[in-house]
Short mmCIF file of C-alpha atoms in Angstrom, two decimals:
data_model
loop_
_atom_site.label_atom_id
_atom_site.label_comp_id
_atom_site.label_asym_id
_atom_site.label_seq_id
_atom_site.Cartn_x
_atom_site.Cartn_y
_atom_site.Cartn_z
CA UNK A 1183 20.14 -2.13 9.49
CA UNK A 1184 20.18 1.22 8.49
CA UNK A 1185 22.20 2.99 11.03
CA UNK A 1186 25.51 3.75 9.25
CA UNK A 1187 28.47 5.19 11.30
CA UNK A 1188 31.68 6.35 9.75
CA UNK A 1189 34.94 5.76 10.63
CA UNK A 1190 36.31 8.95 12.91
CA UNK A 1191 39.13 9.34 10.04
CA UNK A 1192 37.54 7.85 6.49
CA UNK A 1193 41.23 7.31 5.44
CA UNK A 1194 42.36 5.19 7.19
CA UNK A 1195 41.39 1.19 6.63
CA UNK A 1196 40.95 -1.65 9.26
CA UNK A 1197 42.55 -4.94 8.92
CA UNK A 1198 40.17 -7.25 8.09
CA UNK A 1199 41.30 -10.84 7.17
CA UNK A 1200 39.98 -13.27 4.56
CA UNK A 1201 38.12 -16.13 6.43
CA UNK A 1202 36.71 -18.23 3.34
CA UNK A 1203 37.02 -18.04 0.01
CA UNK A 1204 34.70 -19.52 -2.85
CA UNK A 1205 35.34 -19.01 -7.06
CA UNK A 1206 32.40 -18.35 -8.21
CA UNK A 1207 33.07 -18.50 -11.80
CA UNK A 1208 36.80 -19.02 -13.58
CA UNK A 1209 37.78 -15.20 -12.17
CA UNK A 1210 35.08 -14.71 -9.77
CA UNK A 1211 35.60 -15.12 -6.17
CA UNK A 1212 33.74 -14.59 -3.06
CA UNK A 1213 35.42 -13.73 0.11
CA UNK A 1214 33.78 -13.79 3.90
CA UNK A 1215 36.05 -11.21 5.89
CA UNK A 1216 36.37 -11.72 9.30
CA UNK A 1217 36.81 -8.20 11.52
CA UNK A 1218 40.13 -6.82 13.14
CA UNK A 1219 40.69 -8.39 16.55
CA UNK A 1220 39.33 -4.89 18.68
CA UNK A 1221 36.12 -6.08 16.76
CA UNK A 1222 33.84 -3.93 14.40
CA UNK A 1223 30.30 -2.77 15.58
CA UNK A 1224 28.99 -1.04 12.06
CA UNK A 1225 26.00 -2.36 10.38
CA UNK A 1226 25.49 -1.98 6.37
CA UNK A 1227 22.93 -1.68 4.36
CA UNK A 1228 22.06 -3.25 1.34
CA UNK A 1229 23.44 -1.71 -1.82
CA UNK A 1230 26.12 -0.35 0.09
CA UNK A 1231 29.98 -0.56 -0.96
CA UNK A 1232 33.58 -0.63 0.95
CA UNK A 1233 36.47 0.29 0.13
CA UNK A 1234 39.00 -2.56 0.03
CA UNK A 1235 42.48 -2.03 -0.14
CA UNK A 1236 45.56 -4.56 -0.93
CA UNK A 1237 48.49 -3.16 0.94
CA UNK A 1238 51.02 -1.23 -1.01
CA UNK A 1239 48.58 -2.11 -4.72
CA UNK A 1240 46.06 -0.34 -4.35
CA UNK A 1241 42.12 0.25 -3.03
CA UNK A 1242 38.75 -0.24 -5.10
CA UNK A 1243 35.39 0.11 -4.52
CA UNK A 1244 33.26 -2.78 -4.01
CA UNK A 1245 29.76 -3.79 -3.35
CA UNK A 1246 29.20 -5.42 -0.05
CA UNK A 1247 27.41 -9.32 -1.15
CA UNK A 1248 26.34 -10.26 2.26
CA UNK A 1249 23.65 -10.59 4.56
CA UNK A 1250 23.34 -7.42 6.31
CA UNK A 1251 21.66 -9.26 8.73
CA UNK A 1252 25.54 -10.81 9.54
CA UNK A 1253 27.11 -7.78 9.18
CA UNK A 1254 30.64 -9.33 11.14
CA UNK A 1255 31.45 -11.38 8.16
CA UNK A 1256 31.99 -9.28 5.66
CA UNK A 1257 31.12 -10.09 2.04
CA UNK A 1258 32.27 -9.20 -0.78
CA UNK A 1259 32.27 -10.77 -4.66
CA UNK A 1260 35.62 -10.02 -6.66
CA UNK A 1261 35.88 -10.38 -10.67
CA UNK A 1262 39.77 -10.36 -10.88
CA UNK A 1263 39.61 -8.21 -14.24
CA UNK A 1264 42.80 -5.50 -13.20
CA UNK A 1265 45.75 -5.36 -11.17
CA UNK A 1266 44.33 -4.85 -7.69
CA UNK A 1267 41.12 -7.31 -7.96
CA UNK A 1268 43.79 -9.89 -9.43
CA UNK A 1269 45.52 -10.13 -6.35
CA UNK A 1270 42.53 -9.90 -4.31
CA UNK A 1271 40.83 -12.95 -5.98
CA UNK A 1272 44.12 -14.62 -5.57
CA UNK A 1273 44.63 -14.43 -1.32
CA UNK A 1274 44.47 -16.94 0.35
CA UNK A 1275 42.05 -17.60 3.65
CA UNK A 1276 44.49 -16.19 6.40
CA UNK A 1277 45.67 -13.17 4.34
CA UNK A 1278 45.14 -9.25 5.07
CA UNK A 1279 43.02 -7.15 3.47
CA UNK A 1280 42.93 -3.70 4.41
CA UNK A 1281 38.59 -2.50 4.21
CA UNK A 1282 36.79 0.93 5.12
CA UNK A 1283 33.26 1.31 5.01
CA UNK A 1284 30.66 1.06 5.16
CA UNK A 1285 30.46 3.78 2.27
CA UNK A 1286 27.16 5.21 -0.41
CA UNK A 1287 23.54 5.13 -0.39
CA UNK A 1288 21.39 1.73 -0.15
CA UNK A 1289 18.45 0.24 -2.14
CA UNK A 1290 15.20 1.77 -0.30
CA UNK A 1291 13.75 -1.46 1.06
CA UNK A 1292 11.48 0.37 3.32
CA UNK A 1293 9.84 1.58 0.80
CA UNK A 1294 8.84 -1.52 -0.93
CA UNK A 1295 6.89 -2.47 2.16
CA UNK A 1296 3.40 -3.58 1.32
CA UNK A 1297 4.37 -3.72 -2.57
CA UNK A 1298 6.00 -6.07 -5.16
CA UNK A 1299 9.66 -6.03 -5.03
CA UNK A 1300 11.49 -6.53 -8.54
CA UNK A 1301 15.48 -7.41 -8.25
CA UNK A 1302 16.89 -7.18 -11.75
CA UNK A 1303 20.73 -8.11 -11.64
CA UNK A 1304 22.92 -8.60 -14.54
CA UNK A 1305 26.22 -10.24 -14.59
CA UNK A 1306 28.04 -9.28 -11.53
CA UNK A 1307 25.53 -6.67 -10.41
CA UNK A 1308 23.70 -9.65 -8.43
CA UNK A 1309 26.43 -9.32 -6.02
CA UNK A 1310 25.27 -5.96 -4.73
CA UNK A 1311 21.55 -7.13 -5.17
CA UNK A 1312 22.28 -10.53 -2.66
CA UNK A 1313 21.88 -8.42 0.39
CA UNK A 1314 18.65 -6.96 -0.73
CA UNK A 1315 17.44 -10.16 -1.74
CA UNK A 1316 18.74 -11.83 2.00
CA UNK A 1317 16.59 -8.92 3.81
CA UNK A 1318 13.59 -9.39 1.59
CA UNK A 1319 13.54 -13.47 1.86
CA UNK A 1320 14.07 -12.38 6.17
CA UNK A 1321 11.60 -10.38 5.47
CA UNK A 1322 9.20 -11.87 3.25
CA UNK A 1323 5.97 -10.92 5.14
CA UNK A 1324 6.90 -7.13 4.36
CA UNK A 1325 6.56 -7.66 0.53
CA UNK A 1326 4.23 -8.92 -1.84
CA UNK A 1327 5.57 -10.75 -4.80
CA UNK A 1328 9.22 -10.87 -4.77
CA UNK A 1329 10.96 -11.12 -8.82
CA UNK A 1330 14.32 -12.14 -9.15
CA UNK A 1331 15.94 -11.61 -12.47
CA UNK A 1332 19.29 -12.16 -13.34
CA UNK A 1333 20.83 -12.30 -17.03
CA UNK A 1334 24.41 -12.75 -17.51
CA UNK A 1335 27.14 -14.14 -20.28
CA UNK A 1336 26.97 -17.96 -20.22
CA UNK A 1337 25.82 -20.34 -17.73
CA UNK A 1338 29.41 -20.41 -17.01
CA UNK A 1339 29.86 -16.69 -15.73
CA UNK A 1340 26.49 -17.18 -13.48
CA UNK A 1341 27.54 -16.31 -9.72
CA UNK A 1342 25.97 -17.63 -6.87
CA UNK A 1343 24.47 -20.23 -9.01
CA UNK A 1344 23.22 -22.57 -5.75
CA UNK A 1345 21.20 -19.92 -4.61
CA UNK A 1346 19.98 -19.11 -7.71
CA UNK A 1347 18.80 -22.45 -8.26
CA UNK A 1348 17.39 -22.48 -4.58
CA UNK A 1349 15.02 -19.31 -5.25
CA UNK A 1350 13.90 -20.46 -8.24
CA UNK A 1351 12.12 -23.20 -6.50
CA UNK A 1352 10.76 -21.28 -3.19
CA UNK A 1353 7.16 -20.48 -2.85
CA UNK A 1354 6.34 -16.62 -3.35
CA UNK A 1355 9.18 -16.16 -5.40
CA UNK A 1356 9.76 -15.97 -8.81
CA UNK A 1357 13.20 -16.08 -9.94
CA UNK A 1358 13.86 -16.05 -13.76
CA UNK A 1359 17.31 -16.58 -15.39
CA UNK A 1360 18.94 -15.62 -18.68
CA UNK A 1361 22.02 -16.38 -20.20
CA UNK A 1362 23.29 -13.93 -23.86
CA UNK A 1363 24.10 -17.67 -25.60
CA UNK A 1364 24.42 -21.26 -24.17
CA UNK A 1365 25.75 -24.44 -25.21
CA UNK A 1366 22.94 -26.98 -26.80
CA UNK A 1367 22.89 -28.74 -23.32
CA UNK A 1368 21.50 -25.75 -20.97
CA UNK A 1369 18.19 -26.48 -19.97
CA UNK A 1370 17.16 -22.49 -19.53
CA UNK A 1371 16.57 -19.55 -20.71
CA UNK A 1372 18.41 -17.75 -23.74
CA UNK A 1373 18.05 -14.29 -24.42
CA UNK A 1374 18.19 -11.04 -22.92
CA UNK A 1375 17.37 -9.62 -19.88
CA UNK A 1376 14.69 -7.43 -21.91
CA UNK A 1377 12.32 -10.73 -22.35
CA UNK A 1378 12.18 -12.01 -18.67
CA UNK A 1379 11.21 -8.12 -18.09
CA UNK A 1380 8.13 -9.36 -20.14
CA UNK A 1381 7.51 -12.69 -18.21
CA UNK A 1382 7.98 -11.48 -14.71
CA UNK A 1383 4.46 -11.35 -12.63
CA UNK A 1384 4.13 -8.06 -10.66
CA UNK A 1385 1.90 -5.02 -10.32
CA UNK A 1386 3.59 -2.39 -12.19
CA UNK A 1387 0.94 0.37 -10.13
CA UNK A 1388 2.28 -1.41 -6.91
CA UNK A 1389 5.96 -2.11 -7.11
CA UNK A 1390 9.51 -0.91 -6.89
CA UNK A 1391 12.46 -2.28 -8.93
CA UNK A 1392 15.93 -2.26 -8.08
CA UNK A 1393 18.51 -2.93 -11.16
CA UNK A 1394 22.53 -3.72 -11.30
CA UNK A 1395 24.31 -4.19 -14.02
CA UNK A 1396 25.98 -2.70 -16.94
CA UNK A 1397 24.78 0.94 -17.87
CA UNK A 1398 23.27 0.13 -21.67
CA UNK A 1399 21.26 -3.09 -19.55
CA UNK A 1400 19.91 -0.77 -16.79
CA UNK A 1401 18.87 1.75 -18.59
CA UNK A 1402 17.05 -0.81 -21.16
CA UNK A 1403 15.72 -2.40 -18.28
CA UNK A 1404 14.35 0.77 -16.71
CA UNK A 1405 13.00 1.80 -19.99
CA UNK A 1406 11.12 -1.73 -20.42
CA UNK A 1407 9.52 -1.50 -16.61
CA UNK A 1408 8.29 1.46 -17.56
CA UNK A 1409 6.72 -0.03 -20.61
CA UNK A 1410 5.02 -2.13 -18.37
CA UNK A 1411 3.17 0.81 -16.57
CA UNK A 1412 5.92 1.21 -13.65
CA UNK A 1413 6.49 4.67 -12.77
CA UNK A 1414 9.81 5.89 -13.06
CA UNK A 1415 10.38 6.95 -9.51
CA UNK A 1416 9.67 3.71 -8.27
CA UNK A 1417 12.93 1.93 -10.10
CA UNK A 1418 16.09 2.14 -8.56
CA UNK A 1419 19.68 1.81 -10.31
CA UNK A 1420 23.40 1.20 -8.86
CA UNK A 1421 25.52 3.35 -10.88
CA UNK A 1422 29.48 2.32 -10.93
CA UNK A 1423 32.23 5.35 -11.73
CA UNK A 1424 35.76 5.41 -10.61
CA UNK A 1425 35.43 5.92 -6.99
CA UNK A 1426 38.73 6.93 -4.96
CA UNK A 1427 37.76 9.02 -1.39
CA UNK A 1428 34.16 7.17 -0.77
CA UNK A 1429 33.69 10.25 1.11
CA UNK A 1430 32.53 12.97 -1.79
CA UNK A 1431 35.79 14.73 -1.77
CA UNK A 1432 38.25 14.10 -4.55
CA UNK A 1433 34.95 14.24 -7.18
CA UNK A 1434 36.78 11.66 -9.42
CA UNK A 1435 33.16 9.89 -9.11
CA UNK A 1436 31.26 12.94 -10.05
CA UNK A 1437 28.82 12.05 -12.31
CA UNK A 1438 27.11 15.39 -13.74
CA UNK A 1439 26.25 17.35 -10.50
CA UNK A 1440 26.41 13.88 -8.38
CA UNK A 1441 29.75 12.71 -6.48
CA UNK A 1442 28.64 8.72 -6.83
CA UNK A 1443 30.33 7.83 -3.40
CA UNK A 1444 28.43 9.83 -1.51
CA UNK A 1445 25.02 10.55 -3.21
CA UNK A 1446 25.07 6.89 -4.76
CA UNK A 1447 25.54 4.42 -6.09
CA UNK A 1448 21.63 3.74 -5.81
CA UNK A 1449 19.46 6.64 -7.55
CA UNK A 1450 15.86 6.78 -8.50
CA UNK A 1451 15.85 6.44 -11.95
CA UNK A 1452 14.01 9.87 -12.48
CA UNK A 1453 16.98 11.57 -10.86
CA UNK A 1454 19.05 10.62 -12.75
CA UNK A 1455 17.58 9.73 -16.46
CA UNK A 1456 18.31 12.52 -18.13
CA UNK A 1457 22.49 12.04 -17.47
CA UNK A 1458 22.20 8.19 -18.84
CA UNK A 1459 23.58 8.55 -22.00
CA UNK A 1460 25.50 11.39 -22.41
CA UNK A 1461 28.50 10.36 -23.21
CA UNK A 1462 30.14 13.94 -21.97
CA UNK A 1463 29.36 13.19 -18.25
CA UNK B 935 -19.74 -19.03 -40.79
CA UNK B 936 -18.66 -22.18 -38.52
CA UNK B 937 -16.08 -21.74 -36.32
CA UNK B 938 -13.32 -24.53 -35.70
CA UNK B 939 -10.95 -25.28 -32.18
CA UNK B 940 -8.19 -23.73 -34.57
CA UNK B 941 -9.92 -20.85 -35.31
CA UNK B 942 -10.92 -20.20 -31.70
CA UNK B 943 -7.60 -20.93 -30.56
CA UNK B 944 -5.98 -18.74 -33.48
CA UNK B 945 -8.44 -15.89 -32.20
CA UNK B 946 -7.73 -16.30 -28.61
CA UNK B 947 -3.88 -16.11 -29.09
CA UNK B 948 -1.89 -12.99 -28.17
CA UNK B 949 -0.45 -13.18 -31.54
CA UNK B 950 -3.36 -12.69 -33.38
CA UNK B 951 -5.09 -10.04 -30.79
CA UNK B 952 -7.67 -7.77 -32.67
CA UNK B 953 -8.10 -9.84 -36.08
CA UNK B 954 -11.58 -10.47 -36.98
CA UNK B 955 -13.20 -13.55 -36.89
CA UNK B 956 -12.76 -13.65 -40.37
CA UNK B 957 -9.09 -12.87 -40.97
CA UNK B 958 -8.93 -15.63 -37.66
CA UNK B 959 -10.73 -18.34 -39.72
CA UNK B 960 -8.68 -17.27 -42.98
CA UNK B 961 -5.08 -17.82 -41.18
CA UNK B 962 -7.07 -20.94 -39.04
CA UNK B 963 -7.46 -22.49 -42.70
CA UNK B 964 -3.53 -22.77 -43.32
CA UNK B 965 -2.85 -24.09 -39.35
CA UNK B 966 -2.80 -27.80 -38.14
CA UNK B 967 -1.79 -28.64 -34.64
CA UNK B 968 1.53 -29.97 -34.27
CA UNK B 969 3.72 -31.43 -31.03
CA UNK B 970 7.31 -31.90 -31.04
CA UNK B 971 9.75 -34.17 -28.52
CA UNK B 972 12.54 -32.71 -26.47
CA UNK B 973 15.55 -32.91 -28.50
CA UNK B 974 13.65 -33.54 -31.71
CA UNK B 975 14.32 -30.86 -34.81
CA UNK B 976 11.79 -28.54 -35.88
CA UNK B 977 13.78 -27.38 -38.65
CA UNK B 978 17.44 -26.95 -39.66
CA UNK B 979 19.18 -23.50 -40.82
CA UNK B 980 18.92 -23.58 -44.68
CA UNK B 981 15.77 -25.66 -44.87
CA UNK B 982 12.83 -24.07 -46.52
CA UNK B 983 11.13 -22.12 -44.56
CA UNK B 984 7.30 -23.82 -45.23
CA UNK B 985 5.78 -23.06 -42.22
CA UNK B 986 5.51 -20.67 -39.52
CA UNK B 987 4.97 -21.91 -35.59
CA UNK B 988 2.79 -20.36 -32.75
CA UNK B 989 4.27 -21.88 -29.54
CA UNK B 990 1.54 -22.97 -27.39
CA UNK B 991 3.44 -24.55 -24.78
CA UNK B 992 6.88 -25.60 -24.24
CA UNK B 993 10.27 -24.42 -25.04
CA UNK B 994 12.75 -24.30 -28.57
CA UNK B 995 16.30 -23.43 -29.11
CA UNK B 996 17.34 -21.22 -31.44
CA UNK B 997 20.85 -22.37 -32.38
CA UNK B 998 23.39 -21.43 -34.50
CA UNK B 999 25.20 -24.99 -35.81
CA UNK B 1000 29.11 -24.39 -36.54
CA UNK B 1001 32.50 -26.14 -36.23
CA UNK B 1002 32.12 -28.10 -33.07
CA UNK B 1003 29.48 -27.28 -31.12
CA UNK B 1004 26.50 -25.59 -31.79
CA UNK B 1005 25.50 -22.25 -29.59
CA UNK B 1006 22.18 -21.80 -28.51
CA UNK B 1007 21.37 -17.69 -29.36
CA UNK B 1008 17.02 -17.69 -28.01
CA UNK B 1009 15.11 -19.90 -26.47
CA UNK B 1010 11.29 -18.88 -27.42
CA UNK B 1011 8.10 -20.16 -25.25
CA UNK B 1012 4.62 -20.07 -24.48
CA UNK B 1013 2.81 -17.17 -26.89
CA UNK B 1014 6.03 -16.56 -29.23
CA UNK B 1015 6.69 -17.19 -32.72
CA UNK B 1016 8.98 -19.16 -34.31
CA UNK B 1017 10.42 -19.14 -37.79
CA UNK B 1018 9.93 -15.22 -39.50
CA UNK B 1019 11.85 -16.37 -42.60
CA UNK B 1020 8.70 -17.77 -44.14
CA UNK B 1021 8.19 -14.21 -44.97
CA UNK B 1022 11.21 -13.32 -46.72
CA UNK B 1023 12.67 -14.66 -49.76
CA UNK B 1024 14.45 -16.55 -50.40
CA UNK B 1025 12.36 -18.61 -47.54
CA UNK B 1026 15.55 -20.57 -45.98
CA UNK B 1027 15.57 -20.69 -42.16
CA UNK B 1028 18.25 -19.13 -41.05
CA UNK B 1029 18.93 -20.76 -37.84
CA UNK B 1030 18.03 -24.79 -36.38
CA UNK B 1031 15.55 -25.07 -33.85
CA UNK B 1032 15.23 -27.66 -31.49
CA UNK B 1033 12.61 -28.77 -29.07
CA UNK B 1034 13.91 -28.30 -25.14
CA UNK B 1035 10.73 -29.90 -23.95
CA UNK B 1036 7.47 -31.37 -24.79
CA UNK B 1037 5.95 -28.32 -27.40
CA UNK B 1038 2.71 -27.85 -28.88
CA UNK B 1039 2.34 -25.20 -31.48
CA UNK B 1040 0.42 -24.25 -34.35
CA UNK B 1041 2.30 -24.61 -37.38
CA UNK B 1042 1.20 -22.54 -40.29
CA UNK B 1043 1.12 -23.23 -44.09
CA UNK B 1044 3.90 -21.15 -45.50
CA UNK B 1045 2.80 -20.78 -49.44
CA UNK B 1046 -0.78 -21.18 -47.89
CA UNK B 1047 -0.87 -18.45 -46.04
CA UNK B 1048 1.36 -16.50 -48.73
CA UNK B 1049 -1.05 -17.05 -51.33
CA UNK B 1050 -3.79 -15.70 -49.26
CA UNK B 1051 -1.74 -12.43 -48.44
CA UNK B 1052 -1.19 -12.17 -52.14
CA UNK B 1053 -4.85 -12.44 -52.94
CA UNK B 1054 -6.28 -10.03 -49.81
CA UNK B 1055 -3.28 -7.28 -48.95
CA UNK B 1056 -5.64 -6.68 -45.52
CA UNK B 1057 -4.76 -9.88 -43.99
CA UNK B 1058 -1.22 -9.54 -45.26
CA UNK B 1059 -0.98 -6.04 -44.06
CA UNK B 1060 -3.06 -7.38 -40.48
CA UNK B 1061 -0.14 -10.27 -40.40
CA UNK B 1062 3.08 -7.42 -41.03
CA UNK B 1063 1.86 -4.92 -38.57
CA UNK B 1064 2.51 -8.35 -35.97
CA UNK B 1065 5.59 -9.43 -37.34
CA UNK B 1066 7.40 -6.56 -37.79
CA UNK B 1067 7.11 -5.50 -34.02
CA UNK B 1068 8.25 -9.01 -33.39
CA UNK B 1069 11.24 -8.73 -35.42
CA UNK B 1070 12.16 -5.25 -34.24
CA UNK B 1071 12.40 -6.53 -30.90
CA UNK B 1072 14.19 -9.49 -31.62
CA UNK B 1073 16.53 -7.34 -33.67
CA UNK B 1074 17.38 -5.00 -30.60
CA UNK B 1075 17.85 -7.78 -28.14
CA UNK B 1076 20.48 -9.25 -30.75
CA UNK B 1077 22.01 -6.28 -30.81
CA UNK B 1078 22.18 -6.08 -27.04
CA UNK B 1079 23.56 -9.44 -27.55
CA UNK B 1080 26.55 -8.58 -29.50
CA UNK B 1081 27.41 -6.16 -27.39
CA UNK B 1082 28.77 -8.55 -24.94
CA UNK B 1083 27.29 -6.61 -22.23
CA UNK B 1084 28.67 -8.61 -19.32
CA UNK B 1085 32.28 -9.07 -20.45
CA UNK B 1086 34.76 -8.69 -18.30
CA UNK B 1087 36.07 -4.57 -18.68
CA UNK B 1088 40.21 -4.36 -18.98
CA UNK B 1089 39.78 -1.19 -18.15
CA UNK B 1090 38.69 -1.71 -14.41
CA UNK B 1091 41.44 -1.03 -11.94
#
């Protein structure tokens, strides 16, 4: 799982096509890629990005949603919010995407072994979170408890809501959900992410955390595990800047001494806390 | 002095962590036991606030009513608190809450337990030094609220 190769030139993208597509929410889709016809031997890891490109548009960066444990359908969730993810949400099964990667640094799994494994996702950051939580429920001898937390918008903006509901119910797992407001007919949770923090059952001495979502929520979040006894160096974030090469050269993803690409988008909190924040970075 | 099940459960509640038996039995005095359906109301934005819950089990919305349909802003559970406007003047709740499921709380005399603060300024300054944190919290995670963390960003290529 963890042996990454790199494309001989980083450049230049492969023709991937889309096989399947699912909306998640009203502008939230999820794609499975199938590879270019010569095939595609790379593995990912989870937490791990590609660059996807829509020919003569433009390429972004996105988070790779799949089960690294299927690594020749390629998976990726889309929220159409600007002018290249609009037309990527909108192609049809069929149609070409153009995808390099697999690009950045991935959530440290390994070294969860033997402990509790937290998976705090808000909004769309659960997308980038799915593989880890794929590996871990694979995997589920390697860990002790396993904590799924997701908080998001509305129950309408909640992605991969089956699966949600199917971890919720599995044995070993606790899965807790959170919506910011909620019409009266929602059966769950309202509130932030902060208070499921608080209900979540895990040894704060014996655990590692992995968080996605927006900046303010992570760092919140990191700052409330901590509360709870966990040390700092045993949370993980995915950090999200404007990333262009994916190979730490152009630096428009520099984030203080960091190029994001390359070094990230998963840091250890420590590494990093003191650059949350400051707005001049 | 005789102790009560409310007083023991009053002194074995998070809430109340680190009171004396005494202060527990004092607070006990204003409590009764209540249960609530789903869907039924506990109270209604603008009622008077004459009573303060401790959620013992179960679940309540905290909704804001408007034109069309009301939005649900909390949800509050096992070991939480419901209803901090008994405290403030002029003691009008300022949201409705509604029962999600079967819940069993404590609900506590309002000008009870506000007369007994007035006469004995420990047990009122015992029952701020809870609240307070309470509503600090809640005050940061409606802030985090408003923020609209998770909305969509134009700015995103």
């Amino acid at each position: 799982m963890n042996t990454v190769a790199r494309y001989p030139e980083p450049y230049v993208p492969a023709v991937w096509r889309v096989e399947e597509r699912r909306w998640e929410t009203a502008n939230t889709v999820t794609f499975a890629l199938s590879p270019p016809p010569q095939g595609f031997t790379e593995s990912f890891a989870p937490g791990q990005f590609n660059m996807l490109y829509t020919f003569g548009v433009g390429e972004v960066p996105i988070s790779i949603s799949g089960d690294p444990a299927s690594p020749a359908t390629m998976v990726h969730t889309i929220r159409a919010v600007g002018s290249v993810t609009r037309i990527l949400a909108g192609l049809e099964p069929g149609s070409a995407i153009g995808l390099r990667g697999p690009y950045g640094s991935a959530w440290p799994l390994e070294d969860a072994r033997g402990r509790d494994l937290i998976l705090l996702a808000g909004g769309l950051g659960l997308a980038p979170l799915r593989p880890a939580i794929c590996h871990a429920l694979a995997n589920r001898g390697a860990y002790r408890r396993l904590v799924i937390i997701c908080g998001t918008r509305s129950p309408e903006n909640l992605v991969f809501r089956d699966e949600l509901e199917g971890w919720t119910g599995m044995r070993g797992v606790q899965c807790l959900v959170t919506v910011d407001h909620a019409s009266p007919d929602w059966p769950g949770h309202v509130g932030t992410i902060l208070q499921q923090i608080r209900r979540a059952e895990f040894d704060p001495d014996n655990a590692m955390a992995c968080v996605c979502g927006p900046e303010i929520m992570m760092r919140h979040s990191a700052e409330a595990l901590i509360g709870l006894g966990m040390p700092a160096n045993a949370i993980h974030l995915s950090l999200e800047r404007n990333m262009k090469c994916a190979v730490s050269r152009c630096g428009h993803c520099q984030f203080g001494p960091h190029f994001l690409c390359g070094e990230g988008p998963v840091f250890r909190y420590d590494r990093i806390a003191p650059l949350l924040g400051v707005a001049e970075v | 002095m005789e102790t009560t099940p409310l007083d023991r459960i009053v002194a074995s509640h998070p809430f109340f962590q680190g009171l004396s038996p005494d202060i527990c039995a004092l607070i006990a005095g204003c409590g009764r036991n209540v249960h609530f359906k789903p869907g039924g109301w506990i109270f209604r934005q603008g009622d008077s606030a004459d009573a303060f819950y401790v959620i013992r089990h179960g679940k309540v919305a905290l909704e804001m009513p408007g034109a069309g349909q009301a939005i649900v802003f909390q949800t509050v559970g096992e070991g939480d608190i419901l209803n901090a406007s008994w405290l403030v003047p002029p003691y009008r709740c300022a949201s409705d809450a509604r029962a999600v499921e079967v819940t069993r709380a404590i609900a506590f005399d309002a000008v009870c337990l506000r007369g007994k603060c007035d006469q004995d300024h420990h047990l009122g300054y015992e029952l701020m030094k809870r609240f307070v944190p309470v509503m600090v919290e809640r005050l940061t995670h409606a802030r985090m609220q408003a923020l609209d963390l998770y909305a969509p960003e134009a700015a995103r290529p």
